[in-house]
Tab-separated table of C-alpha atoms in Angstrom:
chain	number	residue	atom	x	y	z
A	12	MET	CA	37.159	-88.549	132.932
A	13	VAL	CA	34.677	-90.822	131.187
A	14	GLU	CA	33.733	-89.921	127.783
A	15	GLU	CA	29.979	-88.814	127.555
A	16	ASP	CA	29.312	-90.744	124.250
A	17	ALA	CA	30.679	-94.026	125.495
A	18	ALA	CA	28.961	-96.922	124.178
A	19	PRO	CA	26.567	-98.824	126.436
A	20	VAL	CA	27.920	-102.003	127.983
A	21	VAL	CA	26.392	-104.977	126.113
A	22	ALA	CA	26.924	-108.798	126.590
A	23	PRO	CA	27.066	-110.377	123.035
A	24	SER	CA	26.662	-114.260	122.995
A	25	ALA	CA	30.278	-115.085	122.137
A	26	ALA	CA	32.360	-112.081	123.524
A	27	VAL	CA	33.101	-110.389	126.838
A	28	PRO	CA	31.140	-107.340	127.217
A	29	LEU	CA	32.893	-104.178	126.659
A	30	LEU	CA	33.261	-101.755	129.391
A	31	PRO	CA	33.337	-98.007	129.090
A	32	ASP	CA	36.977	-96.549	128.917
A	33	PRO	CA	38.185	-95.957	132.544
A	34	ALA	CA	38.749	-92.404	133.608
A	35	PRO	CA	42.426	-91.132	133.265
A	36	VAL	CA	44.493	-91.068	136.340
A	37	THR	CA	47.645	-89.775	137.471
A	38	GLY	CA	50.502	-92.436	137.593
A	39	ARG	CA	51.105	-95.574	135.650
A	40	ARG	CA	48.821	-98.626	135.323
A	41	THR	CA	50.937	-101.595	134.875
A	42	PRO	CA	49.461	-104.961	133.281
A	43	ARG	CA	48.421	-107.520	135.963
A	44	GLY	CA	51.479	-109.132	137.401
A	45	ALA	CA	53.886	-106.449	136.818
A	46	ARG	CA	52.673	-104.911	140.015
A	47	PHE	CA	53.380	-101.535	141.523
A	48	ALA	CA	55.055	-99.629	138.949
A	49	GLY	CA	53.201	-94.989	138.782
A	50	ALA	CA	47.061	-78.811	131.958
A	51	ALA	CA	43.411	-78.919	131.727
A	52	GLU	CA	41.931	-75.877	130.128
A	53	ALA	CA	40.438	-73.540	132.503
A	54	VAL	CA	36.650	-73.250	132.777
A	55	GLY	CA	34.465	-70.647	134.684
A	56	GLU	CA	32.474	-71.592	137.703
A	57	GLU	CA	29.225	-71.530	135.854
A	58	ARG	CA	30.549	-74.289	133.514
A	59	ALA	CA	32.294	-76.416	136.361
A	60	GLU	CA	29.242	-77.279	138.146
A	61	PRO	CA	27.146	-78.895	135.325
A	62	ARG	CA	30.299	-80.645	134.129
A	63	ALA	CA	30.852	-82.182	137.663
A	64	VAL	CA	27.351	-83.355	137.685
A	65	ASP	CA	27.507	-84.740	134.205
A	66	VAL	CA	30.467	-86.825	135.199
A	67	GLY	CA	28.598	-88.252	138.167
A	68	VAL	CA	25.716	-89.317	135.844
A	69	ALA	CA	27.940	-90.773	133.285
A	70	GLU	CA	29.851	-92.872	135.992
A	71	ARG	CA	26.701	-94.272	137.598
A	72	ARG	CA	25.311	-95.056	134.175
A	73	ASP	CA	28.550	-97.009	133.153
A	74	VAL	CA	28.508	-98.966	136.525
A	75	VAL	CA	24.948	-99.899	136.287
A	76	GLN	CA	25.418	-101.207	132.743
A	77	ALA	CA	28.529	-103.156	133.808
A	78	VAL	CA	26.813	-104.713	136.590
A	79	GLU	CA	23.782	-105.573	134.388
A	80	ALA	CA	26.086	-107.139	131.881
A	81	LEU	CA	27.680	-109.159	134.640
A	82	ALA	CA	24.399	-110.410	135.947
A	83	ARG	CA	23.523	-111.548	132.474
A	84	LEU	CA	26.897	-113.365	132.232
A	85	ARG	CA	26.250	-115.134	135.589
A	86	LYS	CA	22.678	-116.101	134.724
A	87	GLU	CA	24.072	-117.681	131.445
A	88	GLY	CA	26.882	-119.624	133.333
A	89	ARG	CA	29.533	-117.644	131.392
A	90	SER	CA	32.000	-117.413	134.418
A	91	GLY	CA	35.176	-116.850	132.442
A	92	GLU	CA	33.716	-113.877	130.610
A	93	ALA	CA	32.207	-112.510	133.897
A	94	HIS	CA	35.605	-112.717	135.712
A	95	ALA	CA	37.323	-110.853	132.738
A	96	LEU	CA	34.700	-108.119	133.163
A	97	LEU	CA	35.441	-107.915	136.890
A	98	VAL	CA	39.236	-107.722	135.922
A	99	GLU	CA	38.556	-104.801	133.648
A	100	ALA	CA	36.350	-102.984	136.146
A	101	ALA	CA	39.088	-103.242	138.878
A	102	SER	CA	41.109	-100.971	136.622
A	103	TRP	CA	38.711	-98.200	136.813
A	104	ALA	CA	38.995	-94.804	138.587
A	105	PRO	CA	39.002	-95.277	142.339
A	106	ALA	CA	36.072	-93.030	142.737
A	107	ARG	CA	33.993	-95.681	141.000
A	108	PHE	CA	34.604	-98.495	143.665
A	109	PRO	CA	31.796	-97.215	146.075
A	110	LEU	CA	29.375	-97.221	143.209
A	111	LEU	CA	30.446	-100.695	142.032
A	112	ALA	CA	30.075	-102.065	145.575
A	113	HIS	CA	26.557	-100.609	145.983
A	114	GLU	CA	25.321	-101.693	142.468
A	115	LEU	CA	26.937	-105.289	142.933
A	116	GLU	CA	25.420	-105.818	146.383
A	117	ARG	CA	22.037	-104.558	145.192
A	118	ALA	CA	22.094	-107.011	142.463
A	119	GLY	CA	22.843	-109.753	144.650
A	120	LEU	CA	26.345	-110.028	143.505
A	121	GLY	CA	28.329	-109.729	146.558
A	122	ALA	CA	30.723	-112.581	145.756
A	123	ASP	CA	31.795	-110.672	142.651
A	124	TRP	CA	32.450	-107.693	144.750
A	125	GLN	CA	34.792	-109.565	146.742
A	126	THR	CA	36.406	-110.728	143.603
A	127	LEU	CA	36.713	-107.322	142.297
A	128	LEU	CA	38.558	-106.398	145.719
A	129	TRP	CA	40.990	-109.159	145.201
A	130	GLU	CA	41.769	-107.995	141.703
A	131	ALA	CA	42.095	-104.273	142.778
A	132	GLY	CA	44.943	-105.553	145.201
A	133	SER	CA	47.177	-105.558	142.051
A	134	LEU	CA	46.748	-101.686	141.516
A	135	PRO	CA	49.873	-99.578	141.403
A	136	ALA	CA	50.553	-98.069	144.931
A	137	GLY	CA	48.909	-94.584	144.362
A	138	ARG	CA	45.649	-95.987	142.927
A	139	LEU	CA	45.463	-98.730	145.511
A	140	VAL	CA	45.530	-96.089	148.411
A	141	ALA	CA	43.157	-93.866	146.305
A	142	ALA	CA	40.675	-96.769	146.150
A	143	ALA	CA	40.950	-97.461	149.679
A	144	ASP	CA	40.315	-93.567	150.506
A	145	ALA	CA	37.197	-93.646	148.261
A	146	LEU	CA	35.711	-96.772	149.971
A	147	GLY	CA	36.427	-95.229	153.383
A	148	ALA	CA	34.948	-91.956	152.478
A	149	ALA	CA	31.722	-93.847	151.469
A	150	GLY	CA	31.495	-95.680	154.870
A	151	ARG	CA	33.175	-98.676	153.581
A	152	ALA	CA	36.439	-98.470	155.625
A	153	GLY	CA	36.507	-102.393	156.032
A	154	ASP	CA	36.641	-102.883	152.317
A	155	GLY	CA	39.417	-100.179	151.996
A	156	GLN	CA	41.501	-102.001	154.554
A	157	GLN	CA	40.961	-105.160	152.684
A	158	ILE	CA	42.241	-103.740	149.491
A	159	LEU	CA	45.334	-102.366	151.248
A	160	ARG	CA	46.018	-105.739	152.839
A	161	GLN	CA	45.692	-107.595	149.496
A	162	GLY	CA	47.887	-104.764	147.968
A	163	THR	CA	50.721	-105.558	150.490
A	164	GLY	CA	50.573	-109.232	149.813
A	165	ARG	CA	53.212	-109.053	147.081
A	166	PRO	CA	57.014	-109.773	147.422
A	167	PRO	CA	58.825	-107.348	149.970
A	168	GLY	CA	61.148	-106.021	147.110
A	169	GLU	CA	58.271	-104.859	145.040
A	170	ILE	CA	56.596	-103.030	148.045
A	171	GLY	CA	60.056	-101.486	148.623
A	172	GLU	CA	60.200	-100.076	145.070
A	173	ALA	CA	56.542	-99.021	145.159
A	174	VAL	CA	57.242	-96.925	148.314
A	175	LEU	CA	60.396	-95.315	146.698
A	176	GLY	CA	58.394	-94.364	143.781
A	177	LEU	CA	55.793	-92.720	145.957
A	178	VAL	CA	58.623	-90.712	147.710
A	179	ALA	CA	60.120	-89.677	144.333
A	180	GLU	CA	56.676	-88.393	143.547
A	181	GLY	CA	56.245	-86.522	146.731
A	182	ARG	CA	53.339	-88.618	147.624
A	183	HIS	CA	54.002	-88.909	151.475
A	184	ARG	CA	50.420	-89.473	152.594
A	185	GLU	CA	50.242	-92.418	150.484
A	186	VAL	CA	53.448	-93.841	151.837
A	187	ARG	CA	52.317	-93.481	155.273
A	188	VAL	CA	48.903	-95.342	154.428
A	189	LEU	CA	50.694	-98.220	152.468
A	190	LEU	CA	53.368	-98.928	154.941
A	191	ASP	CA	50.803	-98.626	157.918
A	192	ALA	CA	48.871	-101.429	156.149
A	193	TYR	CA	52.110	-103.236	155.288
A	194	VAL	CA	53.818	-103.487	158.918
A	195	ARG	CA	50.528	-104.469	160.268
A	196	ALA	CA	49.877	-107.424	157.783
A	197	ARG	CA	53.376	-108.875	157.134
A	198	THR	CA	55.907	-110.281	159.766
A	199	PRO	CA	58.770	-108.090	160.828
A	200	GLU	CA	61.183	-110.403	158.780
A	201	GLU	CA	59.346	-109.623	155.579
A	202	ALA	CA	59.099	-105.885	156.479
A	203	ALA	CA	62.724	-105.911	156.811
A	204	ARG	CA	63.466	-107.471	153.502
A	205	SER	CA	61.471	-104.711	151.677
A	206	ALA	CA	64.041	-102.151	152.770
A	207	GLU	CA	66.670	-103.655	150.381
A	208	PRO	CA	65.794	-101.506	147.402
A	209	GLY	CA	66.823	-98.339	149.243
A	210	PRO	CA	67.831	-98.929	152.855
A	211	GLN	CA	68.551	-95.281	153.582
A	212	THR	CA	65.155	-94.094	152.624
A	213	LEU	CA	63.151	-97.071	153.422
A	214	VAL	CA	64.379	-98.030	156.914
A	215	PRO	CA	63.365	-94.791	158.653
A	216	LEU	CA	59.886	-94.896	156.918
A	217	LEU	CA	59.350	-98.559	157.943
A	218	LEU	CA	60.323	-97.793	161.476
A	219	GLU	CA	58.174	-94.937	161.702
A	220	ALA	CA	55.102	-96.833	160.354
A	221	ALA	CA	55.946	-99.620	162.790
A	222	ARG	CA	56.039	-97.102	165.748
A	223	GLY	CA	52.512	-96.060	164.854
A	224	VAL	CA	51.313	-99.733	165.516
A	225	SER	CA	53.040	-100.260	168.747
A	226	ASP	CA	56.603	-100.163	170.536
A	227	GLU	CA	56.579	-103.676	170.536
A	228	ARG	CA	56.147	-104.041	166.671
A	229	ARG	CA	58.845	-101.368	166.170
A	230	TRP	CA	61.513	-103.129	168.322
A	231	ASP	CA	60.588	-106.487	166.547
A	232	LEU	CA	61.321	-104.574	163.225
A	233	VAL	CA	64.571	-103.182	164.653
A	234	HIS	CA	65.681	-106.541	165.581
A	235	ALA	CA	64.917	-108.050	162.063
A	236	LEU	CA	66.464	-105.117	160.235
A	237	ARG	CA	69.831	-105.704	162.120
A	238	VAL	CA	69.467	-109.483	161.375
A	239	ALA	CA	68.996	-108.452	157.753
A	240	GLY	CA	72.057	-106.192	157.862
A	241	PHE	CA	70.421	-102.977	157.954
A	242	PRO	CA	71.498	-100.303	160.637
A	243	ALA	CA	68.537	-99.384	162.632
């Protein structure tokens, strides 16, 4: 949860603007490039409602401040610092993505929204799916699908490891969403190679996802798996 006393975003003349701390999330956030890694006190109902409202206000404030800082950087031609700010924003809680989309487009920074979507493609598997869900719930299903496609563009072995991690955590819905996007975006041969980290678990999941696309896609994957040496 974003802290209420987080400092406003500013754009000093020689430094990248500091963004508010991202809200805590379940799972691990690995550094860019190392892709796809990972009890609150009880409160009464009377306190829960104001707290939820406060969080929404704080999130909107932080997003607006970040977009204003980005607009200043673009106006001053400080593209490197603007990109660094977008990379940081991509690591924010998935629930903020619809707010970011709205504010960036309202400020005439639609190209920066596309950059942020690209950067978000490196999020760990669970957060990738959560970001896609948040965008879909806000009526931006196309953006959600774009994040998933970009997220499945990494090496097949990394996809397999990511799926195994989600399975181990019992996150079966996320597994289905991720593999559905994966078998649609990648060739059957690439999908087959992603089974290598754990064929006994991954082969049935891949085939189930391919069946959800079409019978033809499933049989293409069966053939590719057999060629790769995996019983299917």
